[in-house]
Short mmCIF file of C-alpha atoms in Angstrom, two decimals:
data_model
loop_
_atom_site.label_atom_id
_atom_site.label_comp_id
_atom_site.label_asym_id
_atom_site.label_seq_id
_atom_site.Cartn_x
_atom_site.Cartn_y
_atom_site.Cartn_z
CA UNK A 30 48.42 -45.38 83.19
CA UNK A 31 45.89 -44.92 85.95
CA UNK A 32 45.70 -41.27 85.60
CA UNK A 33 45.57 -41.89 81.47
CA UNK A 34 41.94 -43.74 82.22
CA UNK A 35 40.90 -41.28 84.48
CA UNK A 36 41.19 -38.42 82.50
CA UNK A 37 40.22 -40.22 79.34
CA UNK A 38 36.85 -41.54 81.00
CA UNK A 39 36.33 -39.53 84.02
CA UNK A 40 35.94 -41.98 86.59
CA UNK A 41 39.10 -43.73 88.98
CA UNK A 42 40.43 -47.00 87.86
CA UNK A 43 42.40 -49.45 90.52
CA UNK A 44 45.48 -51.73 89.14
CA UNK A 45 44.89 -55.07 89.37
CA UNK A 46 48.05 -56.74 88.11
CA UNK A 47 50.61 -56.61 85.33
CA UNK A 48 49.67 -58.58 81.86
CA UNK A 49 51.53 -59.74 78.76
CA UNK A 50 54.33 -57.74 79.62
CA UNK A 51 57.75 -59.60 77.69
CA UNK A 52 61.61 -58.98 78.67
CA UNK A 53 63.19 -56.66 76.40
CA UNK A 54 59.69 -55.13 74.99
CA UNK A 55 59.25 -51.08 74.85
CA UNK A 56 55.63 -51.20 76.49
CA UNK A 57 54.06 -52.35 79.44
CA UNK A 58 50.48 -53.38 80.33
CA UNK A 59 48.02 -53.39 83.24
CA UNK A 60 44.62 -55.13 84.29
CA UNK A 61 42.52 -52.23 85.45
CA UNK A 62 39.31 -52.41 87.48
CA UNK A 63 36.79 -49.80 87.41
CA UNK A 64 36.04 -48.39 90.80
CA UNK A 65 32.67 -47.16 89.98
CA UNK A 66 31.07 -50.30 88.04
CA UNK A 67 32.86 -53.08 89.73
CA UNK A 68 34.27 -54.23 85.62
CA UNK A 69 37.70 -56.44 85.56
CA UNK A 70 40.06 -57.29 83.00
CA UNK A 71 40.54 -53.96 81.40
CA UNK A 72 43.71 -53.32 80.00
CA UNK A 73 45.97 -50.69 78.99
CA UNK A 74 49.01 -50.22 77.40
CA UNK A 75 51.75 -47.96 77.73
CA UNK A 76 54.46 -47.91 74.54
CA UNK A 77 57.59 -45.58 73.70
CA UNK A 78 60.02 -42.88 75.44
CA UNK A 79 58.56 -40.10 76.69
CA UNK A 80 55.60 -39.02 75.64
CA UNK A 81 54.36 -42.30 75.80
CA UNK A 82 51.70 -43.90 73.93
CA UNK A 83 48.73 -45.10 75.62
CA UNK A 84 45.85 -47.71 74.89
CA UNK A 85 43.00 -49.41 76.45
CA UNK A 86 40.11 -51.49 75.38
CA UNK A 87 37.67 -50.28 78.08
CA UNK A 88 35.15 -49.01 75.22
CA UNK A 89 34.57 -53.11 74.47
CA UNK A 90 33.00 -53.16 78.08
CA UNK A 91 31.39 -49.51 77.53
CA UNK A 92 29.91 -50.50 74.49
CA UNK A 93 29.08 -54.71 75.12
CA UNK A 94 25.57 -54.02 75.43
CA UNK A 95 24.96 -52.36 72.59
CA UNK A 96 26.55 -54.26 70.13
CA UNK A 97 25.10 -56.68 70.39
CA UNK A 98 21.39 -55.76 70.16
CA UNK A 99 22.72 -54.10 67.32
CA UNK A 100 23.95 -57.49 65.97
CA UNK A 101 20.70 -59.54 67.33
CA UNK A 102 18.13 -56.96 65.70
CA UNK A 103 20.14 -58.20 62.42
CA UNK A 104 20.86 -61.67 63.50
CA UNK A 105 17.01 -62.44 64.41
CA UNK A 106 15.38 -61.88 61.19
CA UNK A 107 17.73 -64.21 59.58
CA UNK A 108 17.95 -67.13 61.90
CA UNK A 109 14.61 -66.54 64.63
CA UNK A 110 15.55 -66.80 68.14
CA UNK A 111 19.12 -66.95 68.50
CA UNK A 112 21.20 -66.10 71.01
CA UNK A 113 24.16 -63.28 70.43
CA UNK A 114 27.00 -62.69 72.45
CA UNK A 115 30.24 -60.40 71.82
CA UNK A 116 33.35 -61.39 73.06
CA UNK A 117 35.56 -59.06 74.46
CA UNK A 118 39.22 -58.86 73.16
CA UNK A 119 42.52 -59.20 74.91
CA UNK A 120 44.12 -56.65 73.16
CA UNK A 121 44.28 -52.75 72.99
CA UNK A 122 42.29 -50.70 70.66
CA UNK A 123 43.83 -47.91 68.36
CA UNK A 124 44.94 -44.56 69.80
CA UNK A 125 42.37 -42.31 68.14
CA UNK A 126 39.44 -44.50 69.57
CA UNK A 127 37.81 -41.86 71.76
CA UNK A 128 35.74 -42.23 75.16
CA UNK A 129 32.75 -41.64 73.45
CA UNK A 130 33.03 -43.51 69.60
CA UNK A 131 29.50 -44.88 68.97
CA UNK A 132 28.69 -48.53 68.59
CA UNK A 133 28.28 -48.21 65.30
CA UNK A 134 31.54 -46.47 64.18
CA UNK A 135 33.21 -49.04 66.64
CA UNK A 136 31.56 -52.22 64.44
CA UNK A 137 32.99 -50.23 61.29
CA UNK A 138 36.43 -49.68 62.36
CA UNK A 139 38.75 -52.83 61.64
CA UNK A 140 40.79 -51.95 64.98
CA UNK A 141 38.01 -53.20 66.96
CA UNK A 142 38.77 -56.88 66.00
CA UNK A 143 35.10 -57.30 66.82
CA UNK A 144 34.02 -61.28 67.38
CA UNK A 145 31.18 -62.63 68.04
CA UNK A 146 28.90 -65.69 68.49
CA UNK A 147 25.76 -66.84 67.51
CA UNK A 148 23.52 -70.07 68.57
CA UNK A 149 20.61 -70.77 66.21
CA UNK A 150 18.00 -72.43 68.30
CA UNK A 151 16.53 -74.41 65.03
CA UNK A 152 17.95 -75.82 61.78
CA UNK A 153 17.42 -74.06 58.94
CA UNK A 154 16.64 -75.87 55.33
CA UNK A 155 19.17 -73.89 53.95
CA UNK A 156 22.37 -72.91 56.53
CA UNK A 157 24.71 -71.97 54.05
CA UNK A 158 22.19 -69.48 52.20
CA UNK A 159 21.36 -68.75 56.20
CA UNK A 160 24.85 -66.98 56.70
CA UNK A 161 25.15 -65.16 53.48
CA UNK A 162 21.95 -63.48 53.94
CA UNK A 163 23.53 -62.62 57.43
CA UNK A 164 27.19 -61.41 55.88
CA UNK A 165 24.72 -58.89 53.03
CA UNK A 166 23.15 -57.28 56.22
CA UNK A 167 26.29 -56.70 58.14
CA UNK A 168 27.76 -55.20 54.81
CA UNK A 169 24.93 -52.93 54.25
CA UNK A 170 25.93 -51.82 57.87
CA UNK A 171 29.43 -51.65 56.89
CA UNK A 172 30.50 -53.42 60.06
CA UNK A 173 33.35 -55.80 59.89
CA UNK A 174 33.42 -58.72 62.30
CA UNK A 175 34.30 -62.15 62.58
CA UNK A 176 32.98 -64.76 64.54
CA UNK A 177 30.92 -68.46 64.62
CA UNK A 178 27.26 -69.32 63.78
CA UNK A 179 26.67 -72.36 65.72
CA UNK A 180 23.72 -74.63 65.02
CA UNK A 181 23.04 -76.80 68.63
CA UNK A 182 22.52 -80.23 68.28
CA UNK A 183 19.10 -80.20 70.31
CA UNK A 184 17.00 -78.06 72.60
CA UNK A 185 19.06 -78.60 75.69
CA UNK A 186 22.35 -77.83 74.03
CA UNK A 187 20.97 -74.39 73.33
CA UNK A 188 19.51 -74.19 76.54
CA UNK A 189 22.90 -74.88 78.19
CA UNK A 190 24.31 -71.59 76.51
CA UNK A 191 24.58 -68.48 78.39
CA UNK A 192 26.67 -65.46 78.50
CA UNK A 193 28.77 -66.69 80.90
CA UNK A 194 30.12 -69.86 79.38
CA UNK A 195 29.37 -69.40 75.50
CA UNK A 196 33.53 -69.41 74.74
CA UNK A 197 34.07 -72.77 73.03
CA UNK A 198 37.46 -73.63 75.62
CA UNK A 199 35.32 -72.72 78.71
CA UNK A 200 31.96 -74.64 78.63
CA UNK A 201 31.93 -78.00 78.38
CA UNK A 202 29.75 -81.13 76.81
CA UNK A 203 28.14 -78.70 74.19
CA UNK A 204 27.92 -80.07 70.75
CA UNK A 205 26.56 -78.71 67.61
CA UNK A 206 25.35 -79.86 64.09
CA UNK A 207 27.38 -77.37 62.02
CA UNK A 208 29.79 -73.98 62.74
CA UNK A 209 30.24 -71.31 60.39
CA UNK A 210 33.72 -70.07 61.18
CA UNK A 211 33.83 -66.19 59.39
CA UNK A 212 35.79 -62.76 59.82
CA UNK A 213 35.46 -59.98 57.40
CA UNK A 214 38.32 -57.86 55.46
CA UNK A 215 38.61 -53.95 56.11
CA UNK A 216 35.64 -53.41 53.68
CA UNK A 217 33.37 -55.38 55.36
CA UNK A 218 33.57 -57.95 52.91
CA UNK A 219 33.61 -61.93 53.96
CA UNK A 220 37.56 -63.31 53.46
CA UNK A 221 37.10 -66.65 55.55
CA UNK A 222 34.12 -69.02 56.07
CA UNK A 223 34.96 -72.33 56.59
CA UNK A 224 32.11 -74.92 57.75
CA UNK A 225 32.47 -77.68 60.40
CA UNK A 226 29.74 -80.09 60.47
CA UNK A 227 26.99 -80.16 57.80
CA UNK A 228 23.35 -78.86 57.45
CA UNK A 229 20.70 -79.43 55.46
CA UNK A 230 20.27 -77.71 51.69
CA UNK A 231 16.93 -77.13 50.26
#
């Protein structure tokens, strides 16, 4: 599995520890560090008899950055300053996702089960016209993601928000006014919203 990285990225990978493995399942699965940037959490699957399959979602770390200034450049002219953040996935991508797929064909791809967040920093008149604008800009894209809009109740609850403790079961005291909850179907078009909280309509 080691060797599988190496070749498919060029750079040396250390184990770290076994992950999600189940009794009686035909696959196994590692946490991989890279040795060269320091990154944790990787993983990668091996499935099958000989030859075996093999998966990884190392090109969610790869590609972090860019996705979400991608998202942002849209995000911001629909909500003003906002904060985005993409949340990696615990889970394995699909074999033909190459070492060097683009951000863009990655957002377009519904294997990348692509999620993320954003925190409006003020109310809107009109939230619910807010995220539909939002959902026509990722379809002219053609990217299909799912995700929350969250709407802070004040100042310092946006404040509080950071990459490091944006994931709603790690930081703690935040409330908001209103969550879009949203993913997207294989064409990019919206399948879920559902709304907790209420905002304001013109």
């Amino acid at each position: 599995m080691l060797a599988y990285m190496e070749q498919k990225y060029g750079e040396a990978f250390a184990s770290a520890e076994a992950w999600g493995g189940q009794f009686g399942k035909d696959y196994t699965m590692l946490r991989v560090r890279s040795c060269s940037s320091g990154r944790e959490g990787i993983l990668v699957r091996a499935s099958g008899k000989e030859p075996r399959v093999y998966q990884d979602n190392y090109l969610a770390y790869l590609l972090k950055e860019e996705i979400q200034q991608k998202l942002k450049a849209l995000a911001v002219p629909v909500f003003g300053s906002c904060k985005v953040f993409y949340r990696i996935p615990e889970l394995v991508f699909p074999q033909e996702f190459s070492a060097d797929m683009e951000a863009d064909a990655f957002l377009r791809h519904p294997g990348s089960m692509v999620k993320i967040y954003i925190y409006v920093r003020k109310l809107p008149k009109d939230g619910q016209r807010q995220v539909e604008d939002f959902f026509a800009l990722l379809q002219e894209q053609g990217y299909v993601i799912g995700g929350v809009v969250s709407y802070p109740a004040d100042e310092n609850m946006y404040g509080m928000i950071t990459e490091e403790n944006f994931r709603g079961d790690i930081y703690q005291g935040y409330q908001s006014i209103a969550e879009a909850v949203f993913s997207m179907d294989e064409k990019g078009k919206p399948i879920y919203l559902e709304w907790k909280g209420a905002l304001p309509h013109e």
